[in-house]
PDB file of C-alpha atoms and ligand atoms in Angstrom:
ATOM      1  CA  UNK H   1    -112.701 -24.888  42.541  1.00  0.00           C
ATOM      2  CA  UNK H   2    -114.901 -28.122  42.781  1.00  0.00           C
ATOM      3  CA  UNK H   3    -118.396 -27.692  41.622  1.00  0.00           C
ATOM      4  CA  UNK H   4    -121.072 -27.799  44.249  1.00  0.00           C
ATOM      5  CA  UNK H   5    -122.535 -31.232  44.821  1.00  0.00           C
ATOM      6  CA  UNK H   6    -125.467 -31.839  42.345  1.00  0.00           C
ATOM      7  CA  UNK H   7    -124.208 -28.916  39.995  1.00  0.00           C
ATOM      8  CA  UNK H   8    -124.272 -29.763  36.357  1.00  0.00           C
ATOM      9  CA  UNK H   9    -121.009 -31.062  34.720  1.00  0.00           C
ATOM     10  CA  UNK H  10    -119.315 -28.180  33.056  1.00  0.00           C
ATOM     11  CA  UNK H  11    -117.907 -28.155  29.401  1.00  0.00           C
ATOM     12  CA  UNK H  12    -114.155 -28.040  29.754  1.00  0.00           C
ATOM     13  CA  UNK H  13    -112.020 -26.024  27.391  1.00  0.00           C
ATOM     14  CA  UNK H  14    -108.301 -25.510  27.017  1.00  0.00           C
ATOM     15  CA  UNK H  15    -105.731 -23.534  25.288  1.00  0.00           C
ATOM     16  CA  UNK H  16    -102.086 -22.437  25.980  1.00  0.00           C
ATOM     17  CA  UNK H  17    -103.207 -18.965  26.762  1.00  0.00           C
ATOM     18  CA  UNK H  18    -105.771 -16.321  26.165  1.00  0.00           C
ATOM     19  CA  UNK H  19    -106.591 -17.437  22.615  1.00  0.00           C
ATOM     20  CA  UNK H  20    -109.127 -20.108  23.333  1.00  0.00           C
ATOM     21  CA  UNK H  21    -111.155 -17.496  25.084  1.00  0.00           C
ATOM     22  CA  UNK H  22    -112.365 -16.510  21.665  1.00  0.00           C
ATOM     23  CA  UNK H  23    -113.751 -20.061  21.411  1.00  0.00           C
ATOM     24  CA  UNK H  24    -115.128 -19.823  24.988  1.00  0.00           C
ATOM     25  CA  UNK H  25    -116.974 -16.463  24.099  1.00  0.00           C
ATOM     26  CA  UNK H  26    -118.743 -18.202  21.169  1.00  0.00           C
ATOM     27  CA  UNK H  27    -119.717 -21.232  23.468  1.00  0.00           C
ATOM     28  CA  UNK H  28    -121.164 -19.046  26.212  1.00  0.00           C
ATOM     29  CA  UNK H  29    -123.166 -17.199  23.637  1.00  0.00           C
ATOM     30  CA  UNK H  30    -124.467 -20.352  22.009  1.00  0.00           C
ATOM     31  CA  UNK H  31    -125.020 -22.290  25.085  1.00  0.00           C
ATOM     32  CA  UNK H  32    -126.071 -19.914  27.827  1.00  0.00           C
ATOM     33  CA  UNK H  33    -127.606 -22.813  30.063  1.00  0.00           C
ATOM     34  CA  UNK H  34    -124.158 -24.676  30.396  1.00  0.00           C
ATOM     35  CA  UNK H  35    -121.273 -23.998  32.633  1.00  0.00           C
ATOM     36  CA  UNK H  36    -117.582 -23.886  31.628  1.00  0.00           C
ATOM     37  CA  UNK H  37    -114.128 -24.488  32.997  1.00  0.00           C
ATOM     38  CA  UNK H  38    -111.363 -22.880  30.954  1.00  0.00           C
ATOM     39  CA  UNK H  39    -107.707 -24.053  31.488  1.00  0.00           C
ATOM     40  CA  UNK H  40    -105.116 -21.729  30.074  1.00  0.00           C
ATOM     41  CA  UNK H  41    -101.690 -23.424  30.188  1.00  0.00           C
ATOM     42  CA  UNK H  42     -99.875 -20.275  30.523  1.00  0.00           C
ATOM     43  CA  UNK H  43     -96.821 -21.770  32.285  1.00  0.00           C
ATOM     44  CA  UNK H  44     -96.155 -23.521  28.897  1.00  0.00           C
ATOM     45  CA  UNK H  45     -97.298 -20.867  26.350  1.00  0.00           C
ATOM     46  CA  UNK H  46     -96.514 -20.818  23.522  1.00  0.00           C
ATOM     47  CA  UNK H  47     -97.315 -24.348  22.177  1.00  0.00           C
ATOM     48  CA  UNK H  48     -96.957 -23.289  18.703  1.00  0.00           C
ATOM     49  CA  UNK H  49     -93.066 -23.275  18.663  1.00  0.00           C
ATOM     50  CA  UNK H  50     -92.696 -26.629  20.502  1.00  0.00           C
ATOM     51  CA  UNK H  51     -92.231 -30.132  18.889  1.00  0.00           C
ATOM     52  CA  UNK H  52     -95.242 -32.429  18.109  1.00  0.00           C
ATOM     53  CA  UNK H  53     -94.206 -34.835  20.981  1.00  0.00           C
ATOM     54  CA  UNK H  54     -93.995 -31.854  23.611  1.00  0.00           C
ATOM     55  CA  UNK H  55     -97.298 -30.512  22.320  1.00  0.00           C
ATOM     56  CA  UNK H  56     -98.879 -34.022  22.928  1.00  0.00           C
ATOM     57  CA  UNK H  57     -97.474 -34.299  26.256  1.00  0.00           C
ATOM     58  CA  UNK H  58     -98.880 -30.899  27.233  1.00  0.00           C
ATOM     59  CA  UNK H  59    -102.161 -31.317  25.642  1.00  0.00           C
ATOM     60  CA  UNK H  60    -102.758 -34.656  27.360  1.00  0.00           C
ATOM     61  CA  UNK H  61    -101.825 -33.381  30.792  1.00  0.00           C
ATOM     62  CA  UNK H  62    -104.149 -30.432  30.358  1.00  0.00           C
ATOM     63  CA  UNK H  63    -106.898 -32.751  29.151  1.00  0.00           C
ATOM     64  CA  UNK H  64    -106.483 -35.150  32.069  1.00  0.00           C
ATOM     65  CA  UNK H  65    -106.584 -32.294  34.536  1.00  0.00           C
ATOM     66  CA  UNK H  66    -109.984 -31.071  33.110  1.00  0.00           C
ATOM     67  CA  UNK H  67    -111.273 -34.690  33.161  1.00  0.00           C
ATOM     68  CA  UNK H  68    -110.544 -34.711  36.719  1.00  0.00           C
ATOM     69  CA  UNK H  69    -113.089 -31.848  37.109  1.00  0.00           C
ATOM     70  CA  UNK H  70    -115.866 -33.935  35.981  1.00  0.00           C
ATOM     71  CA  UNK H  71    -116.575 -32.274  32.612  1.00  0.00           C
ATOM     72  CA  UNK H  72    -119.331 -33.424  30.224  1.00  0.00           C
ATOM     73  CA  UNK H  73    -117.027 -32.932  27.093  1.00  0.00           C
ATOM     74  CA  UNK H  74    -113.820 -31.258  26.217  1.00  0.00           C
ATOM     75  CA  UNK H  75    -113.141 -28.679  23.579  1.00  0.00           C
ATOM     76  CA  UNK H  76    -109.564 -28.333  22.537  1.00  0.00           C
ATOM     77  CA  UNK H  77    -109.534 -24.688  21.722  1.00  0.00           C
ATOM     78  CA  UNK H  78    -106.047 -24.631  20.419  1.00  0.00           C
ATOM     79  CA  UNK H  79    -105.157 -25.344  16.894  1.00  0.00           C
ATOM     80  CA  UNK H  80    -101.672 -26.550  17.650  1.00  0.00           C
ATOM     81  CA  UNK H  81    -102.926 -29.139  20.124  1.00  0.00           C
ATOM     82  CA  UNK H  82    -105.816 -30.039  17.828  1.00  0.00           C
ATOM     83  CA  UNK H  83    -103.251 -30.476  14.919  1.00  0.00           C
ATOM     84  CA  UNK H  84    -100.833 -32.574  16.817  1.00  0.00           C
ATOM     85  CA  UNK H  85    -102.588 -34.048  19.761  1.00  0.00           C
ATOM     86  CA  UNK H  86    -106.288 -34.505  19.117  1.00  0.00           C
ATOM     87  CA  UNK H  87    -105.932 -38.427  18.782  1.00  0.00           C
ATOM     88  CA  UNK H  88    -103.728 -38.688  21.874  1.00  0.00           C
ATOM     89  CA  UNK H  89    -106.316 -36.538  23.776  1.00  0.00           C
ATOM     90  CA  UNK H  90    -109.136 -38.754  22.675  1.00  0.00           C
ATOM     91  CA  UNK H  91    -107.392 -41.856  23.757  1.00  0.00           C
ATOM     92  CA  UNK H  92    -106.700 -40.362  27.209  1.00  0.00           C
ATOM     93  CA  UNK H  93    -110.217 -38.965  27.734  1.00  0.00           C
ATOM     94  CA  UNK H  94    -113.385 -40.877  28.688  1.00  0.00           C
ATOM     95  CA  UNK H  95    -115.473 -37.919  27.424  1.00  0.00           C
ATOM     96  CA  UNK H  96    -116.049 -36.738  23.853  1.00  0.00           C
ATOM     97  CA  UNK H  97    -113.377 -34.354  22.499  1.00  0.00           C
ATOM     98  CA  UNK H  98    -114.142 -31.543  19.934  1.00  0.00           C
ATOM     99  CA  UNK H  99    -111.078 -29.970  18.190  1.00  0.00           C
ATOM    100  CA  UNK H 100    -111.008 -26.726  16.116  1.00  0.00           C
ATOM    101  CA  UNK H 101    -109.426 -27.766  12.845  1.00  0.00           C
ATOM    102  CA  UNK H 102    -112.459 -29.588  11.391  1.00  0.00           C
ATOM    103  CA  UNK H 103    -114.801 -26.885  12.276  1.00  0.00           C
ATOM    104  CA  UNK H 104    -112.409 -23.983  10.837  1.00  0.00           C
ATOM    105  CA  UNK H 105    -112.193 -26.043   7.524  1.00  0.00           C
ATOM    106  CA  UNK H 106    -115.994 -26.261   7.390  1.00  0.00           C
ATOM    107  CA  UNK H 107    -116.341 -22.478   7.917  1.00  0.00           C
ATOM    108  CA  UNK H 108    -113.799 -21.600   5.267  1.00  0.00           C
ATOM    109  CA  UNK H 109    -115.287 -23.911   2.785  1.00  0.00           C
ATOM    110  CA  UNK H 110    -118.757 -22.327   3.390  1.00  0.00           C
ATOM    111  CA  UNK H 111    -117.445 -19.030   2.037  1.00  0.00           C
ATOM    112  CA  UNK H 112    -117.137 -20.605  -1.437  1.00  0.00           C
ATOM    113  CA  UNK H 113    -113.560 -19.333  -1.848  1.00  0.00           C
ATOM    114  CA  UNK H 114    -111.550 -21.075  -4.316  1.00  0.00           C
ATOM    115  CA  UNK H 115    -108.213 -19.664  -3.123  1.00  0.00           C
ATOM    116  CA  UNK H 116    -107.792 -20.397   0.551  1.00  0.00           C
ATOM    117  CA  UNK H 117    -104.959 -19.224   2.782  1.00  0.00           C
ATOM    118  CA  UNK H 118    -104.266 -20.990   6.194  1.00  0.00           C
ATOM    119  CA  UNK H 119    -102.390 -19.110   8.755  1.00  0.00           C
ATOM    120  CA  UNK H 120    -101.364 -20.651  12.178  1.00  0.00           C
ATOM    121  CA  UNK H 121     -98.506 -21.218  14.463  1.00  0.00           C
ATOM    122  CA  UNK H 122     -95.328 -22.816  13.055  1.00  0.00           C
ATOM    123  CA  UNK H 123     -96.484 -26.060  14.733  1.00  0.00           C
ATOM    124  CA  UNK H 124    -100.109 -25.894  13.073  1.00  0.00           C
ATOM    125  CA  UNK H 125     -98.588 -25.087   9.696  1.00  0.00           C
ATOM    126  CA  UNK H 126     -95.972 -27.688   9.800  1.00  0.00           C
ATOM    127  CA  UNK H 127     -98.427 -30.381  10.934  1.00  0.00           C
ATOM    128  CA  UNK H 128    -100.302 -29.867   7.762  1.00  0.00           C
ATOM    129  CA  UNK H 129    -103.519 -30.707   9.443  1.00  0.00           C
ATOM    130  CA  UNK H 130    -105.467 -27.914   7.739  1.00  0.00           C
ATOM    131  CA  UNK H 131    -104.040 -28.538   4.215  1.00  0.00           C
ATOM    132  CA  UNK H 132    -104.910 -32.314   4.652  1.00  0.00           C
ATOM    133  CA  UNK H 133    -108.491 -31.653   5.804  1.00  0.00           C
ATOM    134  CA  UNK H 134    -109.038 -29.040   3.036  1.00  0.00           C
ATOM    135  CA  UNK H 135    -107.657 -31.500   0.420  1.00  0.00           C
ATOM    136  CA  UNK H 136    -109.771 -34.321   1.861  1.00  0.00           C
ATOM    137  CA  UNK H 137    -113.044 -32.272   1.691  1.00  0.00           C
ATOM    138  CA  UNK H 138    -112.349 -30.302  -1.668  1.00  0.00           C
ATOM    139  CA  UNK H 139    -109.314 -31.408  -3.636  1.00  0.00           C
ATOM    140  CA  UNK H 140    -109.866 -28.724  -6.209  1.00  0.00           C
ATOM    141  CA  UNK H 141    -109.139 -25.783  -4.104  1.00  0.00           C
ATOM    142  CA  UNK H 142    -105.857 -23.550  -4.274  1.00  0.00           C
ATOM    143  CA  UNK H 143    -104.457 -23.804  -0.811  1.00  0.00           C
ATOM    144  CA  UNK H 144    -101.349 -21.844   0.449  1.00  0.00           C
ATOM    145  CA  UNK H 145    -100.197 -21.757   4.119  1.00  0.00           C
ATOM    146  CA  UNK H 146     -98.264 -19.202   6.105  1.00  0.00           C
ATOM    147  CA  UNK H 147     -96.949 -19.637   9.667  1.00  0.00           C
ATOM    148  CA  UNK H 148     -97.131 -16.334  11.677  1.00  0.00           C
ATOM    149  CA  UNK H 149     -95.073 -16.933  14.730  1.00  0.00           C
ATOM    150  CA  UNK H 150     -95.245 -13.168  15.966  1.00  0.00           C
ATOM    151  CA  UNK H 151     -98.862 -13.112  16.040  1.00  0.00           C
ATOM    152  CA  UNK H 152     -99.239 -14.893  19.303  1.00  0.00           C
ATOM    153  CA  UNK H 153     -97.192 -12.731  21.420  1.00  0.00           C
ATOM    154  CA  UNK H 154     -98.947  -9.630  19.843  1.00  0.00           C
ATOM    155  CA  UNK H 155    -102.356 -11.090  20.668  1.00  0.00           C
ATOM    156  CA  UNK H 156    -101.228 -11.824  24.311  1.00  0.00           C
ATOM    157  CA  UNK H 157     -99.808  -8.277  24.492  1.00  0.00           C
ATOM    158  CA  UNK H 158    -103.303  -7.002  23.472  1.00  0.00           C
ATOM    159  CA  UNK H 159    -102.144  -5.338  20.308  1.00  0.00           C
ATOM    160  CA  UNK H 160    -104.940  -6.408  18.069  1.00  0.00           C
ATOM    161  CA  UNK H 161    -105.362  -2.991  16.619  1.00  0.00           C
ATOM    162  CA  UNK H 162    -101.821  -1.623  16.472  1.00  0.00           C
ATOM    163  CA  UNK H 163     -99.383  -0.184  13.778  1.00  0.00           C
ATOM    164  CA  UNK H 164     -96.907  -2.780  14.789  1.00  0.00           C
ATOM    165  CA  UNK H 165     -99.323  -5.543  14.296  1.00  0.00           C
ATOM    166  CA  UNK H 166    -100.175  -4.069  10.811  1.00  0.00           C
ATOM    167  CA  UNK H 167     -96.573  -4.102   9.770  1.00  0.00           C
ATOM    168  CA  UNK H 168     -95.813  -7.657  11.037  1.00  0.00           C
ATOM    169  CA  UNK H 169     -99.291  -8.779   9.325  1.00  0.00           C
ATOM    170  CA  UNK H 170     -98.271  -7.213   5.971  1.00  0.00           C
ATOM    171  CA  UNK H 171     -95.077  -9.147   5.970  1.00  0.00           C
ATOM    172  CA  UNK H 172     -96.592 -12.415   6.653  1.00  0.00           C
ATOM    173  CA  UNK H 173     -99.776 -11.991   4.577  1.00  0.00           C
ATOM    174  CA  UNK H 174     -98.018 -10.211   1.561  1.00  0.00           C
ATOM    175  CA  UNK H 175     -97.444 -13.525  -0.371  1.00  0.00           C
ATOM    176  CA  UNK H 176    -100.851 -14.758   0.143  1.00  0.00           C
ATOM    177  CA  UNK H 177    -102.318 -11.456  -1.139  1.00  0.00           C
ATOM    178  CA  UNK H 178    -100.069 -11.515  -4.144  1.00  0.00           C
ATOM    179  CA  UNK H 179    -101.352 -14.863  -4.882  1.00  0.00           C
ATOM    180  CA  UNK H 180    -104.960 -13.546  -4.893  1.00  0.00           C
ATOM    181  CA  UNK H 181    -106.180 -15.298  -1.779  1.00  0.00           C
ATOM    182  CA  UNK H 182    -109.946 -15.057  -1.380  1.00  0.00           C
ATOM    183  CA  UNK H 183    -110.472 -16.198   2.096  1.00  0.00           C
ATOM    184  CA  UNK H 184    -107.926 -16.804   5.119  1.00  0.00           C
ATOM    185  CA  UNK H 185    -108.752 -19.182   7.815  1.00  0.00           C
ATOM    186  CA  UNK H 186    -107.362 -18.038  11.206  1.00  0.00           C
ATOM    187  CA  UNK H 187    -105.829 -21.456  12.207  1.00  0.00           C
ATOM    188  CA  UNK H 188    -104.915 -20.064  15.714  1.00  0.00           C
ATOM    189  CA  UNK H 189    -107.327 -19.207  18.318  1.00  0.00           C
ATOM    190  CA  UNK H 190    -105.275 -16.208  19.311  1.00  0.00           C
ATOM    191  CA  UNK H 191    -105.675 -14.579  15.877  1.00  0.00           C
ATOM    192  CA  UNK H 192    -109.354 -13.338  16.111  1.00  0.00           C
ATOM    193  CA  UNK H 193    -107.946 -10.983  18.633  1.00  0.00           C
ATOM    194  CA  UNK H 194    -105.995  -9.269  15.864  1.00  0.00           C
ATOM    195  CA  UNK H 195    -108.814  -8.896  13.461  1.00  0.00           C
ATOM    196  CA  UNK H 196    -108.800  -5.051  13.517  1.00  0.00           C
ATOM    197  CA  UNK H 197    -105.212  -4.981  12.319  1.00  0.00           C
ATOM    198  CA  UNK H 198    -105.690  -8.053   9.980  1.00  0.00           C
ATOM    199  CA  UNK H 199    -108.662  -6.519   8.176  1.00  0.00           C
ATOM    200  CA  UNK H 200    -106.777  -3.287   7.612  1.00  0.00           C
ATOM    201  CA  UNK H 201    -103.974  -5.358   5.891  1.00  0.00           C
ATOM    202  CA  UNK H 202    -106.187  -7.730   3.757  1.00  0.00           C
ATOM    203  CA  UNK H 203    -108.827  -5.073   2.753  1.00  0.00           C
ATOM    204  CA  UNK H 204    -112.540  -5.744   2.085  1.00  0.00           C
ATOM    205  CA  UNK H 205    -112.088  -8.258  -0.771  1.00  0.00           C
ATOM    206  CA  UNK H 206    -110.484 -11.172   1.581  1.00  0.00           C
ATOM    207  CA  UNK H 207    -112.697 -12.951   4.126  1.00  0.00           C
ATOM    208  CA  UNK H 208    -111.062 -13.684   7.442  1.00  0.00           C
ATOM    209  CA  UNK H 209    -112.666 -16.933   8.932  1.00  0.00           C
ATOM    210  CA  UNK H 210    -112.352 -18.098  12.451  1.00  0.00           C
ATOM    211  CA  UNK H 211    -113.565 -21.419  13.912  1.00  0.00           C
ATOM    212  CA  UNK H 212    -115.094 -20.131  17.058  1.00  0.00           C
ATOM    213  CA  UNK H 213    -118.750 -20.247  16.050  1.00  0.00           C
ATOM    214  CA  UNK H 214    -118.288 -23.307  14.013  1.00  0.00           C
ATOM    215  CA  UNK H 215    -116.999 -25.029  17.253  1.00  0.00           C
ATOM    216  CA  UNK H 216    -120.113 -23.978  18.924  1.00  0.00           C
ATOM    217  CA  UNK H 217    -122.237 -25.213  16.254  1.00  0.00           C
ATOM    218  CA  UNK H 218    -120.412 -28.602  16.219  1.00  0.00           C
ATOM    219  CA  UNK H 219    -120.798 -29.057  19.860  1.00  0.00           C
ATOM    220  CA  UNK H 220    -124.684 -28.270  19.653  1.00  0.00           C
ATOM    221  CA  UNK H 221    -124.950 -30.578  16.616  1.00  0.00           C
ATOM    222  CA  UNK H 222    -122.788 -33.452  17.505  1.00  0.00           C
ATOM    223  CA  UNK H 223    -123.109 -33.520  21.414  1.00  0.00           C
ATOM    224  CA  UNK H 224    -126.324 -32.031  22.076  1.00  0.00           C
ATOM    225  CA  UNK H 225    -127.345 -35.010  24.214  1.00  0.00           C
ATOM    226  CA  UNK H 226    -124.559 -34.120  26.770  1.00  0.00           C
ATOM    227  CA  UNK H 227    -125.738 -30.541  27.202  1.00  0.00           C
ATOM    228  CA  UNK H 228    -127.192 -30.168  30.568  1.00  0.00           C
ATOM    229  CA  UNK H 229    -129.461 -27.260  30.149  1.00  0.00           C
ATOM    230  CA  UNK H 230    -129.026 -26.692  33.876  1.00  0.00           C
ATOM    231  CA  UNK H 231    -126.122 -24.413  33.985  1.00  0.00           C
ATOM    232  CA  UNK H 232    -126.172 -20.428  33.928  1.00  0.00           C
ATOM    233  CA  UNK H 233    -123.092 -19.580  31.668  1.00  0.00           C
ATOM    234  CA  UNK H 234    -120.729 -19.683  34.681  1.00  0.00           C
ATOM    235  CA  UNK H 235    -117.129 -19.374  33.782  1.00  0.00           C
ATOM    236  CA  UNK H 236    -114.309 -20.831  35.920  1.00  0.00           C
ATOM    237  CA  UNK H 237    -110.795 -19.979  34.551  1.00  0.00           C
ATOM    238  CA  UNK H 238    -107.822 -22.066  35.808  1.00  0.00           C
ATOM    239  CA  UNK H 239    -104.240 -20.974  34.861  1.00  0.00           C
ATOM    240  CA  UNK H 240    -101.023 -22.829  35.258  1.00  0.00           C
ATOM    241  CA  UNK H 241     -99.201 -19.519  35.725  1.00  0.00           C
ATOM    242  CA  UNK H 242    -100.783 -16.567  36.990  1.00  0.00           C
ATOM    243  CA  UNK H 243    -101.083 -12.786  35.877  1.00  0.00           C
ATOM    244  CA  UNK H 244    -103.469  -9.961  36.394  1.00  0.00           C
ATOM    245  CA  UNK H 245    -103.028  -9.497  32.558  1.00  0.00           C
ATOM    246  CA  UNK H 246    -104.960 -12.583  31.962  1.00  0.00           C
ATOM    247  CA  UNK H 247    -107.917 -11.337  34.004  1.00  0.00           C
ATOM    248  CA  UNK H 248    -107.896  -8.048  32.008  1.00  0.00           C
ATOM    249  CA  UNK H 249    -107.735  -9.755  28.661  1.00  0.00           C
ATOM    250  CA  UNK H 250    -110.453 -12.175  29.750  1.00  0.00           C
ATOM    251  CA  UNK H 251    -112.712  -9.430  30.907  1.00  0.00           C
ATOM    252  CA  UNK H 252    -112.102  -7.696  27.492  1.00  0.00           C
ATOM    253  CA  UNK H 253    -113.086 -10.827  25.535  1.00  0.00           C
ATOM    254  CA  UNK H 254    -115.868 -12.145  27.564  1.00  0.00           C
ATOM    255  CA  UNK H 255    -117.375  -8.661  28.475  1.00  0.00           C
ATOM    256  CA  UNK H 256    -117.351  -9.514  32.091  1.00  0.00           C
ATOM    257  CA  UNK H 257    -114.980 -11.036  34.791  1.00  0.00           C
ATOM    258  CA  UNK H 258    -115.084 -14.839  35.044  1.00  0.00           C
ATOM    259  CA  UNK H 259    -116.952 -16.095  38.218  1.00  0.00           C
ATOM    260  CA  UNK H 260    -113.667 -17.721  39.528  1.00  0.00           C
ATOM    261  CA  UNK H 261    -109.962 -17.639  38.559  1.00  0.00           C
ATOM    262  CA  UNK H 262    -107.305 -19.886  40.178  1.00  0.00           C
ATOM    263  CA  UNK H 263    -103.897 -21.172  39.791  1.00  0.00           C
ATOM    264  CA  UNK H 264    -103.562 -24.919  39.194  1.00  0.00           C
ATOM    265  CA  UNK H 265    -100.727 -27.375  38.803  1.00  0.00           C
ATOM    266  CA  UNK H 266    -101.744 -29.817  36.030  1.00  0.00           C
ATOM    267  CA  UNK H 267     -98.694 -31.896  36.918  1.00  0.00           C
ATOM    268  CA  UNK H 268     -96.848 -32.168  33.638  1.00  0.00           C
ATOM    269  CA  UNK H 269     -94.613 -34.941  33.241  1.00  0.00           C
TER     270      UNK H 269
HETATM  271  N1  DGL R 301    -103.857 -20.519  20.474  1.00  0.00           N
HETATM  272  C1  DGL R 301    -102.937 -21.569  20.142  1.00  0.00           C
HETATM  273  C2  DGL R 301    -103.439 -22.155  18.698  1.00  0.00           C
HETATM  274  O1  DGL R 301    -104.698 -22.037  18.504  1.00  0.00           O
HETATM  275  C3  DGL R 301    -101.609 -21.265  19.804  1.00  0.00           C
HETATM  276  C4  DGL R 301    -100.770 -20.377  20.731  1.00  0.00           C
HETATM  277  C5  DGL R 301     -99.500 -20.893  21.266  1.00  0.00           C
HETATM  278  O2  DGL R 301     -98.602 -20.911  20.449  1.00  0.00           O
HETATM  279  O3  DGL R 301     -99.492 -21.441  22.348  1.00  0.00           O
HETATM  280  O4  DGL R 301    -102.633 -22.700  18.049  1.00  0.00           O
END
């Protein structure tokens, strides 16, 4: 859907699926006078199991598509794409690009934890983007990372509070808990959807940190001049593969229906 003539440029956001909606929710809450266009690259989900070069190609195509929608800035609400493709997306885009890794690292450092766990997709963990950024900002921390490949399908299925997710989480997080982890950064935007199960498994002594509100704060702090103040929190959702399921999950996360939802072709090469 093209914005009406004279409408303020929206903030563009993309993820492979529903996960980035957790970031969108934080943005809508923090910036109620902006409009948003969210691209879910559902035809290519998951990104987390793909190679770096494939993720870069998908991410650049998604970003170019959103740039064509005349956005004011772009939020890469996908850790896998932020880990592998942020530079490539920046090179391909004439607008500022905000990733999720740096804000996530800032948020976990703010907890003061000395033993930090990083969980994410296979791609994000293999890229070592979090481990490098944590080391760069505070070389004295203990850092351990764990890939949790079954978490994305569980989140897409809506099993955030489910005994199966508890079992899978106990398997993935057990080694971090035995090590004495104090805070775990949720290095995948799908994982906040699993927090009820994850909290049960880690217990009250371990902080679970997600980057959504830190991303919203980074947009306000670093790109305040691009905010229009003329929007009304309108959310347009575009998907590369359609499903009623996405609409239901979006409604549950945002607490309302998006104003508009449509299928698009982002012309992947
Ligand atoms: N939500 C995406 C992330 O933050 C990944 C999901 C996927 O594997 O596509 O990494």
